[in-house]
Each structure stands twice: as structure tokens, then as C-alpha cells.
Amino acid sequence: MTDRYHHGDLRRALIEAAVTALGESGPGSLSLRAVAKRTGVSHAAPAHHFGDKAGLLTAVATEGHERFADALERAWSETGDFVEVGVAYVRFAVDYRAYFEVMFRIELLHLDDPDLDRARDRSNRVLYAGMDEEAAEAAPRLAAWSLVHGFAVLLMAGNFDEEVAADPEAAVREIAAQLNDLPGADRGDRR
Amino acid sequence: MTDRYHHGDLRRALIEAAVTALGESGPGSLSLRAVAKRTGVSHAAPAHHFGDKAGLLTAVATEGHERFADALERAWSETGDFVEVGVAYVRFAVDYRAYFEVMFRIELLHLDDPDLDRARDRSNRVLYAGMDEEAAEAAPRLAAWSLVHGFAVLLMAGNFDEEVAADPEAAVREIAAQLNDLPGADRGDRR
DNA sequence: AGTCGCTTCTTGATAGTGTCAAGATTTGCG
DNA sequence: CGCAAATCTTGACACTATCAAGAAGCGACT
């Protein structure tokens, strides 16, 4: 299964190798050749499946958005609390750092890829699942998204002190409480 | 002045060339050799002043944080409104994109550089200038910073619709209004 | 004046990168 | 069985960062 000429599911294997490599060193120093070697194929094998480096990262980002949407969806359906969706947002960034680092680095991706487009759309929709569609105008959505995304990004870039970094989820709940018209869960029952 | 062996102030010139190059193509595709050629020196000249690529980017990030702190400081002293500091935050990200893109990409920088450290410290302090030191616990600070940083990052990554992207400053003011205990300016006079 | 030391910059080489073209191998289908 | 298409390899090219060694200018001290 491993040393045949045809790999079987090389595409899958390359994506997984890329993800583990990303987890070790980040997207900046990811090398197609290293991913190929890790998978046991020649240096040009990835090009056939993904076209170029951005193509591989696009595939990773697509898979990332799918997992991301799953995680957010799960959080919402399990708790019904919009804040917990935000917590899941940050938890994903921490637990699936390799994916998260790629998903929002658009200069590394093929934005015209239809699969990526679909996946991004879904995770976008899922994020807002808990909000009353008509009532909430744009501002609360933007605020909530910005808040949680900014927190995740700053956290991963090491901008917070140890206390916050030690228990990010608790910190998210605290800062989420700073939003006055918390969208989603029926207003008024909060606090 | 230009074609002497000793350039005069090559360090300055290289930083400026790097900034304009960053503005054209982003930090991922920045090449030391291209910066050198742009400045009219040999391909290895930058190494002498900055050690390596990360050294050059560190210098750019340092200068960026200084300009950043200046901008935030100016906004605070001119308006006395904490929201306007947030607006200045986003405006800086848009107007000085080249700097901003580098400042928070720690994997590209030498975090042990003392100059960078000082500059980061200052822009950090200035950001919180408008907050009552003792009264405000950590949460409002984190919330405000996360909110505005997340907005800036998502904006630059093209995650917002045209309406928001067309007038980001107005959007920042809207989402800032979603924070309930807006820190800084004496409470109560807001709205 | 002269020469020594130091900073500044250049030249050359090395190892690594992404991408492209051409060929080899395997599979599936008629 | 045989052929076409998909899959992967090999080889090459241009480009990159980084390092070592040398050249060029500057300043200071005798």
C-alpha cells in the first residue's frame, strides 16, 4: 500500500502531511518538497493534484472551514448559547491551529476555488446561526465576529498575558459579556 | 550620493524599499534580493545591516509600532474619545497596511529584539491610554482590543461586504457602540 | 603624510525552493 | 488484449536566503 507506484489516495495523504507539517512550523516555512518527502513520493507529485502550493493550502483551508463549521454547529446545537459558539471559535483556533492559520491567510489561497468558496460560506452561515435573522442588523454580527476573531488572533500571536493564555475559554466568556445586545439567545435572559 | 560605495544611510533606504515592496506584494513574497536591487546595492548588502530577512522585517515592524503609537496617541489627545482611538487603529491598518501586515506576524520577526520590544510596549500602553487604570479590570480592555483588532484583520482579509469595506470607520463606530461598559471617557456621557 | 583598524559593501558559492516539461508506470475501459 | 487516460517520476530552470572571503572607503592616531 505504501510503496506502490500509485499511492491509492495520495491527495488525502498529502493534505494530512501538510497539516502535520503546518502544525510543526507554520505556513510560511511549509515546503511542497518536504510534504512530498514526508509522504514518500517525488517532489513534483503534489503539483499534479493541487496545481501549485496555493492549491494545496486551498485544500487545507477548505477542509479547515468544514471542520470549523462542524465545531461551531455542534456548540450551538448542544448549548443553544451564542457565547458558547464564540468559545468554540477560539477553541478551534487553539486546537486546530494548523487549519486556522491557513484559513484566513487569503494571500496563500486560491480564492476562486469553488470548494473553498462553499466551505467558507457554510462556516460563515453557521457562525451566525444563533442570531435572529431579521431583527439583528449588521452591527451586532460584525461586533461579535470581530470580537471573537480578534481575540483568537491576538491570543495565537502571543499578545496576551499568561493568565489569559492559560484559560482562553474563560477569557472569551468574560469579554463576550462586554457586548450589550448579545445576539442570538432570546434577549433578556442573559445575566 | 547614489552610486558611491558607501551609501550614506543604507539602513534607512533598505527599510523604505522594503515598505514599498511590502505594499506591492505582501510579506510572503518579499525578497531581500529584490529590496537590494531596488536600492541599488548588492544582494548581500541587507544582511550586513539586519542579519537576515527576519531582521529587516523586525526593523519594519518596529518602525510600524512607533508610527502606530503616534497615530493612536494623536487620536486620543485630539478627541479624548476612546472610540476614536479604535477608529485610528483601523485607519492605520488600512493606510499603513504594509506596516500592519508585518507587525502582528510574529513568526516573521525577531521577538527578542529590544527595539521591537520597546516599540510594542509603547503602542500597547498608548492603546489603553484612555482607560482608567485601576477601575477597569482586564475584561473591558481585552474586549475593546479584540474587537477592533478583529475588525481590522477581517476587513483586510476581505471578509466584509462592500458596504462595510467602503466606509470602515463608520462601521467601527457602530460595532464599538456594541460594547456596554465602554472604557475610557467618563461613563455616562456616551450617547 | 602614512598606515592601521573598522565599518561598509561586493563577489562567489551552497543548499533549498516552486514550477514546468517530458517521460515512465499503472489503471481502467472498450 | 490493447489503448487511452490518469498518476507519478525525473530532470531542469530560475529564484531564494545565507554564509565566507575579499575589496573599498573612512577615521584616527602617530
XYZ file of C-alpha atoms (C1' of nucleotides) in Angstrom:
442
model
C 0.000 0.000 0.000
C 2.842 2.340 0.702
C 5.481 1.799 -1.964
C 3.367 1.128 -4.986
C 3.641 3.424 -7.950
C 0.087 4.504 -7.446
C -0.375 5.577 -3.917
C -4.061 4.896 -3.555
C -5.212 8.170 -2.085
C -2.279 10.447 -2.447
C -4.394 13.552 -2.342
C -5.631 12.703 1.138
C -2.179 11.702 2.307
C -0.667 14.953 1.063
C -3.249 17.063 2.829
C -2.658 15.229 6.076
C 1.093 15.532 5.731
C 0.661 19.218 5.033
C -1.453 19.673 8.134
C 1.046 17.986 10.416
C 3.874 19.943 8.801
C 1.889 23.143 9.305
C 1.446 22.255 12.914
C 5.171 21.974 13.346
C 6.384 25.071 11.605
C 3.613 27.260 10.250
C 2.561 28.081 6.715
C 5.451 30.388 5.970
C 8.025 27.673 6.026
C 5.893 24.937 4.530
C 7.657 23.291 1.636
C 5.966 21.228 -1.033
C 9.071 19.134 -1.332
C 9.092 18.390 2.378
C 5.439 17.380 2.249
C 6.207 15.126 -0.695
C 9.156 13.522 1.059
C 7.095 13.007 4.186
C 4.520 11.198 2.104
C 7.137 9.168 0.306
C 6.555 10.475 -3.199
C 8.582 12.522 -5.604
C 8.945 16.257 -5.229
C 6.626 17.073 -8.093
C 3.813 14.744 -7.110
C 1.815 17.396 -5.226
C 1.670 19.596 -8.290
C -0.391 17.019 -10.125
C -3.128 17.018 -7.504
C -3.115 20.637 -6.439
C -1.506 22.535 -9.257
C 0.719 24.602 -7.047
C 1.461 25.389 -3.454
C -1.544 27.659 -3.099
C -3.638 24.791 -4.368
C -2.525 22.526 -1.552
C -3.119 25.240 1.022
C -6.517 25.884 -0.511
C -7.409 22.253 0.037
C -6.234 22.509 3.638
C -8.222 25.696 4.176
C -11.306 24.093 2.666
C -11.090 21.120 4.973
C -10.431 23.531 7.816
C -13.585 25.500 7.145
C -15.591 22.325 7.062
C -14.273 21.186 10.414
C -14.735 24.711 11.689
C -18.355 24.806 10.649
C -18.903 21.410 12.249
C -17.428 22.601 15.531
C -19.497 25.779 15.606
C -22.634 23.903 14.664
C -22.059 21.379 17.423
C -21.524 24.101 20.005
C -24.735 25.813 19.028
C -26.889 22.713 18.935
C -25.539 21.464 22.239
C -25.789 24.642 24.271
C -28.078 26.983 22.387
C -25.886 29.732 23.741
C -24.323 32.130 21.300
C -21.438 32.795 23.638
C -20.532 29.136 23.504
C -20.283 29.414 19.739
C -17.682 32.091 20.333
C -15.909 29.840 22.774
C -15.899 27.082 20.176
C -14.487 29.586 17.697
C -11.480 30.223 19.891
C -11.141 26.594 20.883
C -10.913 25.661 17.225
C -8.187 28.231 16.659
C -6.197 26.716 19.501
C -6.862 23.027 18.882
C -6.690 23.158 15.101
C -4.134 25.864 14.845
C -2.670 24.435 11.646
C -6.004 24.828 9.865
C -6.878 28.148 11.397
C -3.591 29.743 10.427
C -4.261 28.969 6.805
C -7.989 29.661 6.610
C -7.722 33.411 6.985
C -4.498 33.962 5.078
C -6.116 34.714 1.769
C -2.891 35.633 0.035
C -1.906 31.986 0.291
C -5.121 30.655 -1.215
C -6.934 30.351 -4.499
C -9.965 32.417 -3.645
C -11.670 31.430 -6.876
C -11.753 27.782 -5.861
C -15.411 26.741 -5.724
C -14.924 24.181 -2.962
C -13.231 26.727 -0.761
C -15.988 29.160 -1.538
C -18.668 26.746 -0.448
C -16.834 25.851 2.741
C -16.280 29.491 3.638
C -19.912 30.239 3.009
C -21.023 27.472 5.289
C -18.795 28.406 8.210
C -19.969 31.969 7.770
C -23.599 30.969 7.949
C -23.079 28.629 10.860
C -21.357 31.338 12.847
C -24.484 33.439 12.669
C -26.854 30.541 13.207
C -27.826 31.739 16.643
C -28.849 35.193 15.533
C -32.385 36.237 14.750
C -32.163 36.793 11.039
C -34.385 39.819 10.571
C -34.174 41.589 13.874
C -30.434 41.814 14.176
C -28.999 44.376 11.882
C -25.396 44.073 10.757
C -23.664 45.739 13.678
C -24.116 43.082 16.368
C -22.967 40.408 13.975
C -19.889 42.332 12.990
C -19.156 43.136 16.594
C -19.451 39.546 17.737
C -17.393 38.186 14.891
C -14.719 40.852 15.231
C -14.533 40.345 18.962
C -14.053 36.639 18.884
C -11.817 36.604 15.834
C -9.628 39.359 17.186
C -9.301 37.536 20.454
C -8.309 34.328 18.707
C -5.760 36.035 16.508
C -4.203 38.077 19.293
C -4.105 35.026 21.501
C -2.269 32.938 18.959
C 0.166 35.743 18.267
C 1.115 35.754 21.915
C -0.231 39.179 22.761
C -1.968 38.215 25.987
C -0.527 37.638 29.413
C -0.179 34.220 30.968
C -3.375 34.385 32.899
C -5.476 34.817 29.791
C -3.404 32.407 27.743
C -3.758 29.744 30.419
C -7.549 29.684 30.192
C -8.622 31.317 26.947
C -12.153 29.956 27.097
C -12.874 31.674 30.363
C -11.459 34.885 28.954
C -13.705 34.657 25.911
C -16.768 34.306 28.089
C -15.711 37.367 30.031
C -15.138 39.578 27.042
C -18.266 38.296 25.334
C -20.166 39.587 28.337
C -18.957 43.053 27.375
C -21.304 43.067 24.414
C -24.563 44.725 25.372
C -27.056 43.368 22.888
C -25.746 39.876 22.783
C -27.323 38.435 19.674
C -28.877 35.036 19.484
C -30.326 33.544 22.604
C -33.548 35.356 23.423
C -32.658 38.693 24.852
C -33.181 39.414 28.469
C -32.441 36.035 29.921
C -28.774 36.816 29.875
C -27.412 37.520 33.324
C 25.085 60.236 -3.424
C 23.594 57.244 -5.097
C 26.414 55.292 -6.679
C 29.101 55.721 -4.111
C 30.479 52.663 -2.460
C 29.213 53.854 0.865
C 25.577 54.639 0.506
C 25.236 57.134 3.311
C 22.198 55.762 5.040
C 21.629 52.391 3.515
C 19.762 51.094 6.510
C 17.072 53.741 6.105
C 16.915 53.240 2.364
C 16.506 49.498 2.735
C 13.681 49.861 5.212
C 11.870 52.252 2.918
C 12.383 49.999 -0.072
C 11.074 47.103 1.975
C 7.972 49.041 2.949
C 7.103 49.963 -0.615
C 7.801 46.410 -1.733
C 5.559 45.139 1.054
C 2.855 47.472 -0.103
C 3.002 45.967 -3.552
C 3.059 42.272 -2.820
C 2.837 41.453 0.869
C 5.366 39.976 3.263
C 5.135 36.443 1.960
C 6.703 37.245 -1.355
C 9.154 39.845 -0.122
C 12.661 39.093 -1.311
C 15.793 40.510 0.207
C 17.418 40.465 -3.193
C 14.598 42.468 -4.717
C 14.860 45.028 -1.947
C 18.602 45.229 -2.518
C 18.195 45.677 -6.251
C 15.561 48.330 -5.705
C 18.017 50.218 -3.526
C 20.856 49.727 -5.975
C 23.133 47.644 -3.806
C 24.382 44.093 -3.955
C 22.221 41.177 -2.970
C 24.025 40.594 0.308
C 24.079 44.194 1.500
C 20.911 43.879 3.616
C 22.423 41.053 5.610
C 25.081 43.343 6.981
C 22.560 45.755 8.449
C 19.832 43.369 9.504
C 21.451 39.986 9.818
C 18.734 38.153 7.970
C 15.318 38.588 6.466
C 13.587 38.482 9.819
C 15.918 41.247 10.926
C 14.738 43.540 8.163
C 11.106 42.772 8.881
C 11.766 43.366 12.558
C 13.043 46.827 11.734
C 9.935 47.457 9.651
C 7.688 46.219 12.437
C 9.478 48.395 14.955
C 9.013 51.484 12.840
C 5.426 50.421 12.305
C 4.697 50.212 16.003
C 6.177 53.645 16.519
C 4.006 55.178 13.840
C 1.101 53.197 15.203
C 1.594 54.523 18.709
C 1.868 58.038 17.312
C -1.394 57.670 15.448
C -3.265 56.293 18.455
C -1.812 58.929 20.714
C -2.843 61.678 18.342
C -6.376 60.343 18.108
C -6.710 60.235 21.868
C -5.280 63.672 22.516
C -7.343 65.265 19.789
C -10.711 63.732 20.588
C -10.465 62.333 24.089
C -12.816 59.652 22.846
C -11.804 56.072 23.252
C -13.872 55.032 20.271
C -11.834 57.338 18.085
C -8.711 55.520 19.207
C -10.311 52.388 17.834
C -11.117 54.186 14.627
C -7.495 55.284 14.373
C -6.496 51.669 14.950
C -8.405 50.539 11.921
C -7.417 53.541 9.858
C -3.784 52.721 10.494
C -4.316 49.160 9.339
C -5.810 50.435 6.108
C -3.492 53.363 5.431
C -0.279 51.700 6.556
C -1.168 48.215 5.502
C 2.445 47.347 4.734
C 3.451 48.010 8.324
C 0.379 46.493 9.887
C 0.718 43.239 7.992
C 4.162 42.741 9.459
C 3.614 43.994 12.996
C 1.438 41.107 14.106
C 3.114 38.319 12.185
C 5.424 37.260 14.951
C 6.760 34.239 13.107
C 8.463 36.674 10.734
C 10.119 38.712 13.461
C 12.916 38.559 15.978
C 10.855 38.826 19.122
C 13.957 39.152 21.252
C 14.922 42.411 19.568
C 14.970 45.099 22.275
C 13.929 47.922 19.935
C 10.930 45.975 18.766
C 10.095 45.158 22.339
C 10.111 48.798 23.353
C 8.003 49.826 20.383
C 5.456 47.087 21.050
C 5.276 48.093 24.667
C 4.589 51.676 23.796
C 1.844 51.000 21.275
C 0.315 48.671 23.838
C 0.318 51.319 26.524
C -0.952 54.025 24.210
C -3.843 51.849 23.148
C -5.059 51.734 26.733
C -4.256 55.359 27.436
C -7.902 56.300 27.650
C -8.794 53.718 30.253
C -8.970 54.406 33.956
C -6.072 52.381 35.216
C -7.478 50.975 38.429
C -11.171 50.888 37.773
C -11.124 48.950 34.555
C -10.329 45.350 35.128
C -8.847 43.283 32.337
C -12.029 42.263 30.558
C -13.051 45.593 29.013
C -9.543 46.114 27.751
C -9.365 42.724 26.178
C -12.811 43.147 24.698
C -12.012 46.521 23.160
C -8.687 45.421 21.769
C -10.059 42.152 20.418
C -12.999 43.923 18.853
C -11.025 46.498 16.979
C -8.164 44.207 16.040
C -10.504 41.521 14.815
C -12.373 44.041 12.741
C -9.157 45.320 11.190
C -7.882 41.853 10.386
C -11.163 40.608 8.959
C -11.522 43.786 6.946
C -8.117 43.461 5.364
C -8.691 39.800 4.611
C -11.749 40.760 2.621
C -14.313 39.136 4.857
C -16.775 42.001 4.919
C -19.281 43.074 2.332
C -18.869 46.144 0.164
C -20.929 48.386 2.366
C -18.659 47.873 5.353
C -15.489 47.880 3.282
C -16.489 51.166 1.672
C -16.621 53.027 4.976
C -14.757 51.037 7.595
C -14.541 53.917 10.045
C -18.278 54.239 10.284
C -18.536 50.506 10.789
C -16.011 50.610 13.627
C -18.014 53.274 15.401
C -21.124 51.142 15.059
C -19.606 47.985 16.417
C -17.791 49.875 19.167
C -21.184 51.024 20.329
C -21.989 47.390 20.981
C -19.684 47.388 23.974
C -21.634 48.129 27.107
C -19.062 49.431 29.540
C -17.091 51.423 27.080
C -13.853 52.084 28.887
C -12.102 55.400 28.986
C -14.137 58.554 28.643
C -16.142 59.098 31.814
C -19.060 56.790 31.745
C -22.496 58.132 31.158
C -21.718 60.894 28.719
C -21.611 58.363 25.946
C -24.655 58.559 23.714
C 51.759 62.035 5.101
C 51.139 57.374 6.055
C 49.292 53.228 7.831
C 46.394 50.614 10.672
C 41.787 49.227 12.072
C 36.975 49.180 11.371
C 32.765 49.655 9.059
C 30.536 49.075 4.839
C 29.538 46.763 0.821
C 30.633 43.142 -3.073
C 31.546 38.660 -5.066
C 31.063 33.927 -5.202
C 29.332 29.646 -3.658
C 25.964 26.478 -1.498
C 21.733 24.417 -0.411
C 16.988 24.835 -0.781
C 12.653 26.389 -3.038
C 8.343 26.279 -6.656
C 7.257 25.334 -11.170
C 7.388 23.418 -15.749
C 8.186 19.827 -19.487
C 8.915 15.273 -20.718
C 8.968 10.611 -19.720
C 7.761 6.259 -17.089
C 4.274 3.397 -14.886
C -0.151 1.834 -13.633
C -5.083 1.506 -14.020
C -9.476 1.097 -16.160
C -12.222 0.540 -20.093
C -13.560 -0.958 -24.553
C -5.738 -7.896 -25.132
C -4.643 -3.131 -26.136
C -5.139 1.564 -25.837
C -6.098 5.991 -23.551
C -6.093 8.444 -19.519
C -4.677 9.170 -15.010
C -0.886 9.058 -11.920
C 3.647 9.667 -10.533
C 8.960 10.411 -11.549
C 12.963 12.622 -13.442
C 15.410 16.453 -14.807
C 15.928 21.147 -15.456
C 15.401 26.209 -14.612
C 15.170 30.402 -12.218
C 14.868 32.191 -7.897
C 15.651 32.418 -2.907
C 18.347 33.077 1.860
C 22.522 32.636 3.927
C 27.468 32.300 4.655
C 32.558 33.161 3.833
C 36.000 35.847 1.887
C 37.594 39.829 -0.111
C 37.507 44.768 -1.769
C 36.651 49.679 -0.859
C 36.235 53.637 1.778
C 36.579 56.155 6.223
C 38.730 57.908 10.576
C 42.075 58.336 13.740
C 46.451 58.246 15.548
C 51.358 58.606 15.006
